Amino acid sequence: MNAPTVIAEVRALAHAARRVCVLTGAGMSAESGIPTFRDAMTGLWRRFDPEQLASEAGYRADPARVWAWYAERRDGVRAAVPNAGHVAIAEFGRRRPGVLTVVTQNVDDLHQRAGWPQTIRLHGDILADQWLQPCPRGRACDPADAPPDEPPACADCGNLVRPAVVWFGEMLPEGAIDAAEAAARGCELMLVVGTSGAVWPAAGLAGRARRSGAKVAIVNPHPSEIDDEAHWVLRGTAAGLLPRLLGDLHRDGKGDIGA
Ligand code: BV8
């Protein structure tokens, strides 16, 4: 159980800081019904390693199987709704213009649907498609025009459609990682929510913030690989703790957050 004083300290800093960076991982969307990345390997997928499926080699080895995995996850994302944690982040950002940067490892669109469209997406967008390789004929075809199949392929050159996510072994979008690192260096408080801290380079952002002088608070019901980078570790969930940490001080009267 978190001491009320710890929650009060982090809450006070969040509301006093001129720059706040929130870094989220799959646990941010768990209470919206989207399994965390490593929990996603349940049911049909339990015998597969996500790092194998979420890779170009894995896709080339069995395009139909990986495409089916993403199709199932896409259905889950479309059926999910932002939880109280997503809403608390977006409302905090709207109340304090110019203060908040949200960086996510998640490939769902729940931060955006909660009202924070400027979310920095390190690992891409599971609901978007791209080509597996540049067109051998140099054409700029649209993946959406590929005939429906599992996976769809270009009717002209056979190029496969793939999800527009960053697979293991692939570089992160330069703009996204540069913006995320700038936010980590420039913030006074970094809130790290729902990540195991297992995946790099995202896992390095908390340490970068701390070394740049920021205070770091982790929100996670379980230990993570980056707990040592935090000044505070709050054992709790995104939907449970973020409204208490980021909720409107004025709406709660004297900012009382209860026990
Ligand atoms: C790269 C898109 C250059 C696909 C994903 C340095 C050291 C070691 C390895 C490497 C390194 N640098 C690069 C690597 C290799 C690799 C890597 O990090 N491997 C690790 C696993 C050892 N990284 C890469 O390949 C990256 N590319 O660096 O390119 C390069 C390449 C090779 C070698 C050197 C350099 C690309 C990484 C991007 C991979 N793509 N997603 C898809 O989704 O299908 S990552 C995937 O994992 C998801 O995006 C997910 O978000 C992300 C991270 O996992 P988490 O978000 O933390 O999720 P997880 O399930 O692990 O944990 C959930 C947490 O939530 C838990 O802690 C749980 O307790 C908590 N939780 C649960 N419920 C709640 C909660 N918290 C709050 N509230 C709750 N209710």
Short mmCIF file of C-alpha atoms and ligand atoms in Angstrom, two decimals:
data_model
loop_
_atom_site.label_atom_id
_atom_site.label_comp_id
_atom_site.label_asym_id
_atom_site.label_seq_id
_atom_site.Cartn_x
_atom_site.Cartn_y
_atom_site.Cartn_z
CA MET A 1 0.00 0.00 0.00
CA ASN A 2 1.43 3.44 -0.85
CA ALA A 3 1.89 5.93 1.97
CA PRO A 4 -0.43 8.90 1.43
CA THR A 5 2.60 11.13 1.91
CA VAL A 6 4.31 9.55 -1.11
CA ILE A 7 1.26 10.08 -3.28
CA ALA A 8 0.93 13.62 -1.97
CA GLU A 9 4.59 14.36 -2.75
CA VAL A 10 4.34 13.12 -6.34
CA ARG A 11 1.01 14.86 -6.81
CA ALA A 12 2.41 18.16 -5.53
CA LEU A 13 5.44 17.91 -7.82
CA ALA A 14 3.27 17.04 -10.84
CA HIS A 15 1.20 20.18 -10.24
CA ALA A 16 4.20 22.42 -9.59
CA ALA A 17 6.52 21.21 -12.38
CA ARG A 18 6.93 23.31 -15.50
CA ARG A 19 7.67 20.20 -17.60
CA VAL A 20 6.20 16.74 -16.97
CA CYS A 21 6.93 13.69 -19.14
CA VAL A 22 4.67 10.64 -18.88
CA LEU A 23 6.20 7.44 -20.33
CA THR A 24 3.73 4.58 -20.74
CA GLY A 25 3.93 0.89 -21.51
CA ALA A 26 1.44 -1.89 -22.06
CA GLY A 27 0.23 -1.79 -18.43
CA MET A 28 -1.29 1.63 -19.20
CA SER A 29 -3.89 -0.14 -21.39
CA ALA A 30 -4.37 -3.26 -19.23
CA GLU A 31 -7.46 -1.82 -17.49
CA SER A 32 -8.91 -1.10 -20.90
CA GLY A 33 -8.85 -4.81 -21.56
CA ILE A 34 -5.77 -4.90 -23.79
CA PRO A 35 -3.45 -7.65 -22.50
CA THR A 36 0.04 -6.45 -21.65
CA PHE A 37 2.66 -7.32 -24.23
CA ARG A 38 3.98 -10.31 -22.32
CA ASP A 39 0.55 -11.32 -21.03
CA ALA A 40 -0.71 -11.12 -24.64
CA MET A 41 0.89 -14.49 -25.16
CA THR A 42 -2.09 -16.31 -23.70
CA GLY A 43 -4.53 -18.66 -25.39
CA LEU A 44 -3.58 -19.51 -28.98
CA TRP A 45 -0.33 -17.54 -28.70
CA ARG A 46 0.92 -18.87 -25.37
CA ARG A 47 3.43 -21.14 -27.07
CA PHE A 48 5.01 -18.32 -29.06
CA ASP A 49 7.64 -15.78 -28.04
CA PRO A 50 6.35 -12.24 -28.72
CA GLU A 51 9.84 -11.17 -29.72
CA GLN A 52 9.72 -13.81 -32.44
CA LEU A 53 6.26 -12.92 -33.72
CA ALA A 54 6.97 -9.16 -33.52
CA SER A 55 9.95 -9.36 -35.89
CA GLU A 56 10.55 -9.25 -39.64
CA ALA A 57 12.10 -12.74 -39.55
CA GLY A 58 9.03 -14.06 -37.72
CA TYR A 59 6.74 -12.45 -40.27
CA ARG A 60 8.67 -13.73 -43.27
CA ALA A 61 8.77 -17.21 -41.73
CA ASP A 62 5.00 -17.42 -41.36
CA PRO A 63 3.14 -14.33 -42.65
CA ALA A 64 -0.31 -15.87 -42.13
CA ARG A 65 0.36 -16.70 -38.46
CA VAL A 66 1.81 -13.28 -37.59
CA TRP A 67 -0.91 -11.51 -39.57
CA ALA A 68 -3.55 -13.47 -37.58
CA TRP A 69 -1.85 -12.45 -34.29
CA TYR A 70 -2.04 -8.80 -35.27
CA ALA A 71 -5.61 -9.15 -36.55
CA GLU A 72 -6.66 -10.51 -33.16
CA ARG A 73 -4.81 -7.71 -31.34
CA ARG A 74 -6.32 -5.08 -33.68
CA ASP A 75 -9.81 -6.33 -32.84
CA GLY A 76 -8.95 -5.96 -29.14
CA VAL A 77 -7.70 -2.39 -29.63
CA ARG A 78 -10.80 -1.37 -31.57
CA ALA A 79 -13.05 -2.85 -28.86
CA ALA A 80 -11.12 -1.14 -26.02
CA VAL A 81 -11.92 2.26 -24.55
CA PRO A 82 -9.52 4.64 -22.75
CA ASN A 83 -9.46 4.03 -18.99
CA ALA A 84 -9.44 6.55 -16.13
CA GLY A 85 -5.66 6.71 -16.36
CA HIS A 86 -5.67 7.79 -20.03
CA VAL A 87 -8.35 10.37 -19.22
CA ALA A 88 -6.45 11.72 -16.19
CA ILE A 89 -3.31 12.23 -18.31
CA ALA A 90 -5.17 14.01 -21.12
CA GLU A 91 -7.16 16.23 -18.71
CA PHE A 92 -3.98 17.15 -16.82
CA GLY A 93 -2.32 18.12 -20.09
CA ARG A 94 -5.26 20.24 -21.19
CA ARG A 95 -5.41 22.04 -17.82
CA ARG A 96 -1.69 22.89 -18.00
CA PRO A 97 -0.83 23.88 -21.59
CA GLY A 98 2.84 23.49 -22.50
CA VAL A 99 3.67 21.31 -19.47
CA LEU A 100 2.95 17.73 -20.56
CA THR A 101 4.68 15.39 -22.99
CA VAL A 102 3.31 11.86 -23.36
CA VAL A 103 5.64 9.18 -24.74
CA THR A 104 4.21 5.70 -25.28
CA GLN A 105 5.64 2.31 -26.16
CA ASN A 106 2.10 1.17 -26.88
CA VAL A 107 0.81 0.62 -30.37
CA ASP A 108 -2.84 1.20 -29.45
CA ASP A 109 -4.57 4.58 -29.87
CA LEU A 110 -6.03 4.97 -26.39
CA HIS A 111 -4.02 8.07 -25.38
CA GLN A 112 -5.19 9.72 -28.58
CA ARG A 113 -8.81 8.65 -28.09
CA ALA A 114 -8.67 9.97 -24.48
CA GLY A 115 -7.86 13.41 -25.91
CA TRP A 116 -4.08 13.54 -26.26
CA PRO A 117 -3.44 13.32 -30.03
CA GLN A 118 0.14 14.64 -29.72
CA THR A 119 1.31 11.44 -28.02
CA ILE A 120 4.82 10.42 -29.13
CA ARG A 121 4.56 6.84 -30.43
CA LEU A 122 7.89 5.01 -30.11
CA HIS A 123 6.73 1.67 -31.50
CA GLY A 124 4.23 2.66 -34.19
CA ASP A 125 0.52 2.14 -34.76
CA ILE A 126 -1.05 -1.33 -34.78
CA LEU A 127 -4.10 -0.04 -36.66
CA ALA A 128 -2.01 1.18 -39.62
CA ASP A 129 -0.40 -0.79 -42.45
CA GLN A 130 2.79 -0.40 -44.48
CA TRP A 131 4.64 -2.42 -47.10
CA LEU A 132 7.06 -5.14 -45.95
CA GLN A 133 9.71 -3.85 -48.38
CA PRO A 134 10.16 -1.04 -50.90
CA CYS A 135 8.31 -1.78 -54.15
CA PRO A 136 10.72 -3.56 -56.56
CA ARG A 137 9.14 -1.57 -59.37
CA GLY A 138 9.57 1.71 -57.49
CA ARG A 139 5.83 2.30 -57.45
CA ALA A 140 4.14 4.22 -54.60
CA CYS A 141 1.14 1.92 -54.26
CA ASP A 142 -1.15 2.24 -51.23
CA PRO A 143 -1.27 -0.83 -48.94
CA ALA A 144 -5.00 -0.20 -48.56
CA ASP A 145 -5.40 -1.02 -52.28
CA ALA A 146 -3.99 -4.55 -51.87
CA PRO A 147 -6.67 -7.22 -52.44
CA PRO A 148 -7.98 -8.51 -49.08
CA ASP A 149 -6.03 -11.59 -48.03
CA GLU A 150 -4.27 -12.81 -44.90
CA PRO A 151 -1.88 -11.06 -45.26
CA PRO A 152 -2.79 -8.80 -48.16
CA ALA A 153 -0.16 -8.62 -50.95
CA CYS A 154 0.31 -6.26 -53.85
CA ALA A 155 -1.53 -7.74 -56.87
CA ASP A 156 1.22 -6.38 -59.12
CA CYS A 157 4.54 -7.22 -57.41
CA GLY A 158 3.58 -9.52 -54.51
CA ASN A 159 4.94 -7.17 -51.82
CA LEU A 160 3.34 -8.10 -48.48
CA VAL A 161 1.40 -5.67 -46.31
CA ARG A 162 2.57 -5.57 -42.67
CA PRO A 163 1.42 -3.70 -39.55
CA ALA A 164 3.00 -0.23 -39.19
CA VAL A 165 4.69 -1.13 -35.89
CA VAL A 166 8.39 -1.22 -34.93
CA TRP A 167 9.48 -4.83 -34.75
CA PHE A 168 12.32 -6.14 -32.61
CA GLY A 169 15.56 -5.51 -34.45
CA GLU A 170 14.13 -2.44 -36.22
CA MET A 171 15.14 1.14 -35.54
CA LEU A 172 12.61 3.38 -33.83
CA PRO A 173 11.28 6.32 -35.85
CA GLU A 174 14.06 8.93 -35.55
CA GLY A 175 11.71 11.79 -34.85
CA ALA A 176 9.94 9.88 -32.10
CA ILE A 177 13.02 8.73 -30.18
CA ASP A 178 14.67 12.16 -30.53
CA ALA A 179 11.54 13.87 -29.19
CA ALA A 180 11.25 11.34 -26.38
CA GLU A 181 14.89 11.83 -25.36
CA ALA A 182 14.49 15.60 -25.45
CA ALA A 183 11.41 15.31 -23.21
CA ALA A 184 13.32 13.05 -20.80
CA ARG A 185 16.22 15.52 -20.63
CA GLY A 186 13.98 18.55 -20.24
CA CYS A 187 11.38 17.44 -17.73
CA GLU A 188 11.29 18.09 -13.98
CA LEU A 189 9.17 15.00 -13.35
CA MET A 190 8.94 11.77 -15.31
CA LEU A 191 5.98 9.49 -14.53
CA VAL A 192 6.73 5.96 -15.77
CA VAL A 193 3.48 4.01 -16.02
CA GLY A 194 2.92 0.35 -16.77
CA THR A 195 6.19 -0.79 -18.26
CA SER A 196 8.42 -3.72 -17.38
CA GLY A 197 11.42 -1.68 -18.53
CA ALA A 198 12.54 -4.64 -20.61
CA VAL A 199 12.52 -3.10 -24.08
CA TRP A 200 15.24 -0.73 -25.29
CA PRO A 201 15.85 2.07 -26.11
CA ALA A 202 12.54 3.08 -24.39
CA ALA A 203 13.76 1.52 -21.13
CA GLY A 204 16.66 3.98 -21.07
CA LEU A 205 14.43 7.08 -20.91
CA ALA A 206 13.85 6.98 -17.13
CA GLY A 207 17.57 6.89 -16.41
CA ARG A 208 18.15 9.70 -18.91
CA ALA A 209 15.56 11.83 -17.12
CA ARG A 210 17.09 11.13 -13.72
CA ARG A 211 20.62 11.90 -14.92
CA SER A 212 19.30 15.17 -16.35
CA GLY A 213 18.02 16.19 -12.91
CA ALA A 214 14.39 15.12 -13.08
CA LYS A 215 12.51 13.34 -10.34
CA VAL A 216 11.24 9.93 -11.49
CA ALA A 217 8.12 8.18 -10.20
CA ILE A 218 7.03 4.71 -11.31
CA VAL A 219 3.40 3.53 -11.30
CA ASN A 220 3.26 -0.25 -11.53
CA PRO A 221 1.58 -2.97 -9.44
CA HIS A 222 4.71 -5.12 -9.85
CA PRO A 223 8.49 -4.61 -9.80
CA SER A 224 10.08 -3.55 -13.09
CA GLU A 225 13.62 -3.65 -14.47
CA ILE A 226 13.93 0.11 -14.02
CA ASP A 227 12.65 0.52 -10.45
CA ASP A 228 16.17 1.54 -9.37
CA GLU A 229 15.92 4.62 -11.60
CA ALA A 230 12.95 5.93 -9.60
CA HIS A 231 12.83 8.29 -6.61
CA TRP A 232 9.35 6.91 -5.87
CA VAL A 233 7.83 3.54 -6.78
CA LEU A 234 4.05 3.58 -6.40
CA ARG A 235 2.61 0.09 -6.28
CA GLY A 236 -0.73 0.48 -8.02
CA THR A 237 -2.46 0.60 -11.36
CA ALA A 238 -2.71 3.28 -14.00
CA ALA A 239 -6.47 3.72 -13.67
CA GLY A 240 -6.25 3.61 -9.87
CA LEU A 241 -3.36 5.98 -9.23
CA LEU A 242 -3.18 8.45 -12.12
CA PRO A 243 -6.48 10.22 -11.28
CA ARG A 244 -5.10 10.70 -7.73
CA LEU A 245 -1.73 11.95 -8.95
CA LEU A 246 -2.89 14.14 -11.84
CA GLY A 247 -6.49 14.98 -10.90
CA ASP A 248 -7.54 18.61 -10.67
CA LEU A 249 -6.37 20.04 -7.31
CA HIS A 250 -9.18 22.59 -7.37
CA ARG A 251 -11.91 20.08 -8.16
CA ASP A 252 -10.84 18.11 -5.06
CA GLY A 253 -10.99 21.21 -2.87
CA LYS A 254 -7.78 21.37 -0.87
CA GLY A 255 -6.26 18.67 -3.04
CA ASP A 256 -7.18 16.01 -0.53
CA ILE A 257 -6.38 12.64 -2.01
CA GLY A 258 -7.52 10.56 0.89
CA ALA A 259 -5.59 7.62 2.29
C1 BV8 B 1 16.28 -1.15 -31.69
C2 BV8 B 1 5.72 -3.07 -31.38
C3 BV8 B 1 18.33 -0.93 -32.89
C4 BV8 B 1 5.43 -4.45 -31.92
C5 BV8 B 1 7.43 -3.39 -29.66
C6 BV8 B 1 19.86 -2.89 -25.51
C7 BV8 B 1 19.93 -3.92 -24.60
C8 BV8 B 1 19.28 -5.12 -24.85
C9 BV8 B 1 18.53 -5.30 -26.02
C10 BV8 B 1 18.47 -4.28 -26.90
C11 BV8 B 1 19.12 -3.07 -26.67
N1 BV8 B 1 18.86 -2.25 -27.71
C12 BV8 B 1 18.08 -2.89 -28.60
C13 BV8 B 1 17.81 -4.12 -28.13
C14 BV8 B 1 17.02 -5.13 -28.80
C15 BV8 B 1 15.53 -4.95 -28.51
C16 BV8 B 1 15.23 -5.14 -27.05
O1 BV8 B 1 15.05 -4.20 -26.31
N2 BV8 B 1 15.15 -6.40 -26.63
C17 BV8 B 1 14.85 -6.69 -25.25
C18 BV8 B 1 13.51 -7.41 -25.17
C19 BV8 B 1 15.96 -7.55 -24.69
N3 BV8 B 1 15.08 -3.65 -28.95
C20 BV8 B 1 14.79 -3.46 -30.24
O2 BV8 B 1 14.92 -4.32 -31.09
C21 BV8 B 1 14.29 -2.07 -30.64
N4 BV8 B 1 15.03 -1.64 -31.80
O3 BV8 B 1 16.78 -0.86 -30.64
O4 BV8 B 1 16.92 -1.06 -32.92
C22 BV8 B 1 18.93 -2.23 -32.39
C23 BV8 B 1 18.41 -3.46 -32.80
C24 BV8 B 1 19.00 -4.65 -32.34
C25 BV8 B 1 20.08 -4.62 -31.45
C26 BV8 B 1 20.58 -3.37 -31.03
C27 BV8 B 1 20.00 -2.18 -31.50
C28 BV8 B 1 12.83 -2.12 -31.05
C29 BV8 B 1 11.96 -2.42 -29.86
C30 BV8 B 1 10.48 -2.26 -30.26
C31 BV8 B 1 9.80 -3.61 -30.31
N5 BV8 B 1 8.36 -3.44 -30.58
N6 BV8 B 1 6.14 -3.16 -29.98
C32 BV8 B 1 4.18 -5.05 -31.33
O5 BV8 B 1 3.62 -4.48 -30.37
O6 BV8 B 1 3.74 -6.09 -31.85
S1 BV8 B 1 7.86 -3.52 -28.05
C33 BV8 B 1 6.59 -4.18 -27.11
O7 BV8 B 1 7.14 -4.27 -25.80
C34 BV8 B 1 5.36 -3.29 -26.92
O8 BV8 B 1 5.39 -2.07 -27.61
C35 BV8 B 1 5.39 -3.01 -25.40
O9 BV8 B 1 4.82 -1.80 -25.04
C36 BV8 B 1 6.83 -3.01 -25.22
C37 BV8 B 1 7.48 -2.93 -23.92
O10 BV8 B 1 6.88 -3.79 -23.02
P1 BV8 B 1 5.99 -3.12 -21.87
O11 BV8 B 1 5.24 -1.98 -22.44
O12 BV8 B 1 6.83 -2.83 -20.70
O13 BV8 B 1 4.97 -4.28 -21.62
P2 BV8 B 1 5.22 -5.55 -20.71
O14 BV8 B 1 4.14 -6.50 -21.03
O15 BV8 B 1 6.65 -5.98 -20.79
O16 BV8 B 1 5.04 -4.99 -19.21
C38 BV8 B 1 3.79 -4.49 -18.80
C39 BV8 B 1 4.01 -3.85 -17.46
O17 BV8 B 1 2.76 -3.28 -17.02
C40 BV8 B 1 4.44 -4.81 -16.37
O18 BV8 B 1 5.51 -4.25 -15.63
C41 BV8 B 1 3.21 -4.92 -15.47
O19 BV8 B 1 3.57 -5.09 -14.11
C42 BV8 B 1 2.56 -3.58 -15.66
N7 BV8 B 1 1.10 -3.53 -15.45
C43 BV8 B 1 0.21 -4.54 -15.62
N8 BV8 B 1 -1.03 -4.08 -15.36
C44 BV8 B 1 -0.92 -2.75 -15.04
C45 BV8 B 1 0.44 -2.41 -15.10
N9 BV8 B 1 0.89 -1.17 -14.82
C46 BV8 B 1 -0.03 -0.24 -14.48
N10 BV8 B 1 -1.35 -0.49 -14.42
C47 BV8 B 1 -1.83 -1.72 -14.69
N11 BV8 B 1 -3.14 -1.98 -14.60
#
